[in-house]
Short mmCIF file of C-alpha atoms in Angstrom, two decimals:
data_model
loop_
_atom_site.label_atom_id
_atom_site.label_comp_id
_atom_site.label_asym_id
_atom_site.label_seq_id
_atom_site.Cartn_x
_atom_site.Cartn_y
_atom_site.Cartn_z
CA MET A 1 81.70 112.86 124.46
CA LYS A 2 82.37 115.78 122.88
CA THR A 3 80.76 117.87 119.99
CA ARG A 4 81.63 120.30 117.58
CA PRO A 5 79.52 122.35 115.35
CA PHE A 6 79.65 120.35 111.71
CA GLY A 7 80.70 123.48 109.60
CA GLN A 8 77.10 125.51 109.26
CA THR A 9 74.38 122.63 108.61
CA GLY A 10 73.62 123.89 112.47
CA TRP A 11 74.37 119.90 113.08
CA ASP A 12 77.11 119.23 116.68
CA VAL A 13 78.13 115.99 115.97
CA SER A 14 80.20 114.11 118.26
CA GLU A 15 84.21 114.90 117.84
CA ILE A 16 84.45 111.12 117.31
CA GLY A 17 83.07 108.94 114.10
CA PHE A 18 82.37 106.31 113.51
CA GLY A 19 84.05 104.97 110.16
CA SER A 20 81.96 101.62 109.08
CA TRP A 21 84.58 101.04 106.35
CA ALA A 22 85.22 97.16 108.17
CA LEU A 23 81.46 96.73 108.40
CA GLY A 24 81.71 96.17 104.63
CA GLY A 25 84.33 92.53 105.38
CA GLN A 26 86.91 93.89 103.23
CA TRP A 27 89.48 94.68 106.93
CA GLY A 28 88.75 90.74 107.66
CA PRO A 29 86.71 88.60 108.23
CA GLN A 30 83.32 90.46 110.02
CA THR A 31 79.66 88.88 110.70
CA ASP A 32 76.58 91.34 110.28
CA ASP A 33 75.80 90.73 114.43
CA GLN A 34 79.21 91.64 115.48
CA SER A 35 78.78 94.60 113.53
CA THR A 36 75.44 95.70 114.55
CA LYS A 37 76.89 94.78 118.31
CA THR A 38 79.63 97.20 117.45
CA LEU A 39 77.87 100.32 115.51
CA ARG A 40 75.29 99.75 118.95
CA LEU A 41 77.70 100.18 121.03
CA ALA A 42 78.52 102.65 119.11
CA ILE A 43 75.39 105.25 119.65
CA ASP A 44 75.41 104.54 123.27
CA ARG A 45 78.46 105.72 124.40
CA GLY A 46 77.28 109.27 121.88
CA ILE A 47 79.00 108.86 119.07
CA ASN A 48 76.07 110.37 117.02
CA PHE A 49 78.42 110.39 113.46
CA ILE A 50 78.43 107.73 110.68
CA ASP A 51 80.39 107.34 107.13
CA THR A 52 80.05 104.67 104.83
CA ALA A 53 79.57 104.25 101.00
CA ALA A 54 78.98 102.39 97.65
CA GLY A 55 81.93 100.43 97.80
CA TYR A 56 82.40 98.95 102.21
CA GLY A 57 81.42 96.12 100.96
CA ASP A 58 79.12 97.25 97.79
CA GLY A 59 76.40 98.51 99.89
CA ARG A 60 76.71 95.63 102.71
CA SER A 61 78.61 97.93 104.74
CA GLU A 62 75.43 101.31 104.09
CA LYS A 63 73.05 98.05 104.65
CA VAL A 64 74.43 96.72 108.36
CA ILE A 65 73.62 100.60 109.11
CA ALA A 66 70.18 100.31 108.11
CA LYS A 67 68.95 97.77 109.80
CA THR A 68 70.73 98.83 113.28
CA LEU A 69 69.49 101.97 113.24
CA ASN A 70 66.01 101.13 112.66
CA ALA A 71 66.16 98.62 115.67
CA VAL A 72 67.43 102.07 117.67
CA ALA A 73 65.21 104.17 116.52
CA ASP A 74 64.66 105.67 119.86
CA VAL A 75 67.81 107.20 119.85
CA SER A 76 69.35 110.67 120.16
CA PRO A 77 69.82 111.29 115.76
CA VAL A 78 72.30 109.69 114.15
CA ARG A 79 73.80 112.32 111.67
CA LEU A 80 74.55 109.66 108.20
CA ALA A 81 77.45 110.14 105.34
CA THR A 82 77.93 108.01 102.77
CA LYS A 83 79.30 108.11 99.22
CA ALA A 84 79.67 107.29 95.46
CA PRO A 85 81.84 105.98 93.89
CA PRO A 86 82.37 107.40 90.20
CA ALA A 87 81.81 104.86 87.13
CA GLU A 88 84.11 102.62 86.17
CA GLY A 89 87.72 104.07 84.90
CA PRO A 90 90.70 105.10 87.38
CA TRP A 91 90.71 105.41 90.12
CA PRO A 92 91.65 108.00 91.19
CA PRO A 93 90.28 109.41 87.87
CA SER A 94 93.60 110.69 86.16
CA PRO A 95 93.54 114.57 84.31
CA TYR A 96 91.82 112.83 81.27
CA CYS A 97 89.34 111.69 82.20
CA ARG A 98 85.79 113.68 81.54
CA TRP A 99 83.31 114.78 84.07
CA GLN A 100 80.82 113.16 81.75
CA ASP A 101 82.39 109.59 81.35
CA ARG A 102 82.82 109.71 85.93
CA TYR A 103 80.06 111.03 87.20
CA GLY A 104 77.28 112.06 84.95
CA ALA A 105 73.76 113.21 85.55
CA ALA A 106 72.42 109.95 85.09
CA TYR A 107 74.63 107.72 86.17
CA LEU A 108 74.39 110.08 89.69
CA ARG A 109 71.03 109.98 89.75
CA GLU A 110 70.45 106.00 89.55
CA ASN A 111 73.88 106.05 92.89
CA ILE A 112 71.89 108.18 94.77
CA GLN A 113 68.72 105.80 94.40
CA GLN A 114 71.05 103.02 95.19
CA ARG A 115 72.05 104.94 98.16
CA LEU A 116 68.30 105.62 99.96
CA ARG A 117 67.07 101.87 99.67
CA ASN A 118 70.01 100.64 101.01
CA LEU A 119 70.13 103.17 103.60
CA GLY A 120 66.38 102.79 103.97
CA THR A 121 65.97 106.14 103.93
CA ASP A 122 63.56 109.56 101.43
CA CYS A 123 67.19 111.82 102.59
CA LEU A 124 70.96 110.88 102.49
CA ASP A 125 72.40 113.50 105.41
CA VAL A 126 74.78 113.83 103.56
CA LEU A 127 76.37 112.42 99.74
CA GLN A 128 80.18 112.67 98.94
CA LEU A 129 81.67 112.32 95.99
CA HIS A 130 84.12 109.65 97.04
CA THR A 131 86.64 111.11 94.74
CA TRP A 132 87.41 113.76 92.62
CA THR A 133 89.93 115.52 90.04
CA ARG A 134 90.94 119.13 89.93
CA ALA A 135 90.44 118.60 86.28
CA TRP A 136 86.70 119.50 87.07
CA ASN A 137 86.97 121.97 89.04
CA ASP A 138 86.33 124.89 86.42
CA ASP A 139 83.23 122.52 84.99
CA PRO A 140 81.78 121.53 88.26
CA GLN A 141 78.82 119.95 86.53
CA PRO A 142 78.86 115.92 88.79
CA LEU A 143 78.37 119.12 92.05
CA LEU A 144 76.06 120.98 90.31
CA VAL A 145 73.74 117.76 89.93
CA LEU A 146 73.90 116.43 93.69
CA ARG A 147 73.20 120.34 94.49
CA GLN A 148 70.02 120.27 92.58
CA LEU A 149 69.31 116.73 94.10
CA CYS A 150 69.13 118.57 97.40
CA ASP A 151 66.36 120.50 96.07
CA GLU A 152 64.80 118.50 95.02
CA GLY A 153 64.94 116.80 99.43
CA LEU A 154 66.92 114.09 98.07
CA ILE A 155 69.93 114.83 99.64
CA ARG A 156 70.71 117.52 103.13
CA TYR A 157 74.60 118.40 101.96
CA VAL A 158 76.84 117.45 100.02
CA GLY A 159 80.94 116.66 99.79
CA VAL A 160 83.82 115.47 98.62
CA SER A 161 86.19 113.62 100.26
CA THR A 162 90.18 113.78 98.77
CA PRO A 163 91.84 112.25 96.47
CA GLU A 164 95.01 110.78 98.62
CA GLN A 165 97.36 112.49 95.97
CA ASP A 166 95.65 115.49 95.86
CA GLN A 167 93.67 116.73 98.32
CA ASN A 168 94.46 120.37 97.50
CA CYS A 169 91.58 120.43 95.23
CA VAL A 170 88.68 120.84 96.91
CA VAL A 171 90.14 124.47 98.00
CA GLN A 172 88.39 126.29 94.85
CA LEU A 173 85.47 124.09 95.69
CA MET A 174 85.00 125.78 99.82
CA ARG A 175 85.61 128.55 98.30
CA ASP A 176 84.22 128.18 95.33
CA GLY A 177 80.96 127.55 97.58
CA LEU A 178 80.26 124.12 96.36
CA VAL A 179 80.47 122.28 99.02
CA ASP A 180 79.20 121.37 102.18
CA VAL A 181 81.85 119.43 103.37
CA VAL A 182 84.50 117.59 102.73
CA GLN A 183 86.70 114.38 104.33
CA VAL A 184 90.69 114.58 104.34
CA ILE A 185 93.03 112.69 105.23
CA PHE A 186 94.94 114.25 108.20
CA ASN A 187 97.23 112.40 110.51
CA LEU A 188 100.94 112.02 111.81
CA PHE A 189 102.37 111.03 109.10
CA ASP A 190 100.10 113.18 106.97
CA GLN A 191 99.75 116.81 107.95
CA GLU A 192 99.47 118.80 104.73
CA ALA A 193 95.61 119.38 105.54
CA ALA A 194 97.12 121.71 107.48
CA ALA A 195 98.78 124.14 105.28
CA GLN A 196 95.85 125.65 103.19
CA ILE A 197 92.13 123.08 103.59
CA PHE A 198 90.99 123.75 107.16
CA PRO A 199 91.82 127.22 107.09
CA VAL A 200 90.01 127.73 103.80
CA ALA A 201 87.14 126.00 105.36
CA GLU A 202 87.55 127.58 108.88
CA GLU A 203 87.59 130.77 106.48
CA THR A 204 83.84 129.11 104.97
CA GLY A 205 82.26 127.51 106.93
CA THR A 206 83.28 124.23 105.59
CA ALA A 207 82.72 121.30 107.50
CA VAL A 208 86.05 118.69 108.07
CA ILE A 209 86.13 115.49 108.25
CA VAL A 210 89.24 113.13 109.35
CA ARG A 211 89.89 110.23 107.49
CA VAL A 212 93.29 107.67 108.56
CA ALA A 213 94.05 109.14 111.72
CA LEU A 214 95.65 106.48 112.36
CA ASP A 215 96.87 105.56 108.74
CA GLU A 216 95.17 102.75 108.09
CA GLY A 217 96.32 101.58 112.02
CA SER A 218 100.21 101.90 111.36
CA LEU A 219 99.47 104.72 114.63
CA THR A 220 97.53 102.02 117.29
CA GLY A 221 101.86 100.91 117.12
CA LYS A 222 99.64 97.47 117.66
CA TYR A 223 102.09 95.85 113.31
CA ASP A 224 105.74 94.45 113.43
CA ARG A 225 107.91 94.76 110.73
CA ASP A 226 106.79 90.98 109.98
CA HIS A 227 102.73 91.07 110.23
CA GLN A 228 101.42 89.51 107.33
CA PHE A 229 98.24 90.42 106.78
CA GLY A 230 95.04 88.07 105.14
CA SER A 231 94.58 88.15 101.31
CA ASP A 232 90.93 89.46 102.18
CA ASP A 233 92.61 92.71 104.01
CA PHE A 234 92.98 96.36 102.14
CA ARG A 235 95.58 95.94 104.43
CA GLN A 236 97.98 93.74 102.85
CA ALA A 237 98.10 96.15 99.73
CA TYR A 238 98.15 99.40 101.51
CA PHE A 239 101.75 98.12 103.43
CA ALA A 240 103.22 96.13 100.49
CA GLY A 241 106.61 95.52 100.30
CA ASP A 242 109.22 97.84 102.36
CA ARG A 243 106.16 100.18 103.07
CA LEU A 244 105.26 98.50 106.53
CA GLU A 245 108.66 98.49 107.68
CA ARG A 246 109.59 101.72 107.09
CA THR A 247 106.11 102.81 108.68
CA VAL A 248 106.82 100.65 112.02
CA ASP A 249 110.40 102.41 112.63
CA ARG A 250 108.69 105.92 112.29
CA VAL A 251 105.83 104.04 114.97
CA ALA A 252 109.12 104.43 117.43
CA MET A 253 110.19 107.33 117.24
CA ILE A 254 106.63 108.14 118.11
CA ARG A 255 106.46 106.90 121.20
CA GLN A 256 109.42 108.39 121.94
CA ASP A 257 108.38 111.61 121.81
CA ILE A 258 105.47 110.11 124.31
CA ARG A 259 107.39 108.84 127.04
CA ASP A 260 109.68 112.28 126.79
CA PHE A 261 107.25 113.67 127.56
CA GLY A 262 105.96 111.95 130.79
CA LEU A 263 103.02 111.31 129.20
CA GLN A 264 102.69 107.95 128.33
CA ASP A 265 101.10 107.12 131.89
CA ASP A 266 98.35 108.99 130.57
CA TYR A 267 97.95 108.73 126.46
CA SER A 268 98.54 104.94 124.49
CA LEU A 269 99.73 105.43 121.01
CA THR A 270 96.37 105.12 119.77
CA ASP A 271 95.18 108.28 121.86
CA VAL A 272 97.35 110.21 121.13
CA ALA A 273 97.20 109.93 117.28
CA ILE A 274 93.44 110.71 117.64
CA LYS A 275 93.28 113.20 119.76
CA PHE A 276 96.32 115.05 116.78
CA ALA A 277 93.90 114.64 114.22
CA LEU A 278 91.24 116.56 117.22
CA SER A 279 93.87 119.06 117.48
CA HIS A 280 92.43 122.21 114.43
CA ALA A 281 90.19 123.69 115.35
CA ALA A 282 88.46 123.56 111.09
CA VAL A 283 88.33 119.55 112.22
CA SER A 284 84.62 118.77 112.69
CA THR A 285 84.94 115.09 113.75
CA VAL A 286 87.32 112.31 113.31
CA ILE A 287 86.21 108.40 111.75
CA VAL A 288 87.54 105.95 113.71
CA GLY A 289 87.77 102.69 112.45
CA MET A 290 86.21 101.22 114.50
CA ARG A 291 84.93 96.49 113.71
CA SER A 292 84.83 95.19 117.53
CA PRO A 293 83.10 96.31 120.74
CA GLU A 294 86.82 96.62 122.13
CA HIS A 295 87.70 98.99 119.63
CA VAL A 296 84.17 101.60 120.31
CA LYS A 297 85.82 102.06 124.28
CA ALA A 298 88.73 102.56 123.38
CA ASN A 299 88.33 105.23 121.20
CA ALA A 300 85.06 106.43 122.50
CA ALA A 301 87.29 107.47 125.79
CA VAL A 302 89.90 109.45 124.19
CA SER A 303 86.78 112.02 124.80
CA ASP A 304 87.12 112.39 127.73
CA LYS A 305 91.17 112.90 128.00
CA ALA A 306 92.62 116.19 128.35
CA ASP A 307 93.88 117.76 124.88
CA LEU A 308 97.75 117.45 124.11
CA PRO A 309 99.63 120.26 125.37
CA ALA A 310 100.49 122.30 123.04
CA GLU A 311 104.17 121.89 123.65
CA PHE A 312 104.32 118.20 122.38
CA LEU A 313 101.57 119.68 119.12
CA GLN A 314 104.64 121.78 118.00
CA GLN A 315 107.35 118.86 118.86
CA LEU A 316 104.85 116.02 116.56
CA ARG A 317 104.65 118.71 113.79
CA ARG A 318 108.25 116.81 112.90
CA HIS A 319 106.74 113.73 111.43
CA ASN A 320 105.25 115.35 109.25
CA TRP A 321 106.19 112.95 106.22
CA ARG A 322 106.11 113.52 103.54
CA ARG A 323 105.64 109.45 101.93
CA GLY A 324 104.28 110.99 98.26
CA VAL A 325 101.11 108.49 97.08
CA TRP A 326 101.46 105.73 99.05
CA TYR A 327 99.42 103.41 96.87
CA ALA A 328 102.14 103.67 93.21
CA GLY A 329 103.83 101.53 94.42
CA LYS A 330 107.29 102.18 96.46
#
């Protein structure tokens, strides 16, 4: 497993990270025993960065991770990032939301205490605000509260997970030195982060966590146009309406590019998607959702493969798909 510097933290983290949303049970049925086996294998394969959140099963993911890590305490350090959600209100926050109502100081302190309890630690490696709005950039008090919690020894590093409809809102936060880490969407369909977020991250020494590298599974190529998701599966809403049909058609175009470059024997579609997400030097780690040992074996092995040819990466840029705010409707 190759490692990369995690911004200016001094950490070297696995370039493939463990995305733990499924451990919360929102990607279909998932037992804690299955989650533990999957996570232990990931650590054995050299994955030393785990991303979770309060909202992944209302803390269930965090608790499973804590229990697993306690059982493998003799392994090399594992860096763990979690997220605090805003208080009740629109998701993502609207331009009219006040930070006082969504990320007030008392609320944040209480939430961070819950993160500490769930994870069984007295200091969080990375605490990210799970969403944000540009409306707060000029008065970013929630991030100043987190800085105070760093001074108190409860958090090591502070970050923001971007709202998908306005990822560039974190550019000002990076330039103002308010965040150590940003978590962004970057994949074959959504390449906007390459325009400004990545260059500014390099300029400021900000660590970059890439999420949704497989577009919630579509870039594995395992869905057909008629695929049905369970009622308890997040993807039922993500691919609502005709979204899945349109996505599958575009995935077929990527497959054709792989064949045209003669790479089909060396790289699967999943390999290409992950390698593309890793292709920018600003990226510290790409977190890939894993819910089974088979997922771990396949995803961890990508790190051992050669980088994609430069000419092929250039060709893949054509798949940038300005599909708007995916969650907001057709």
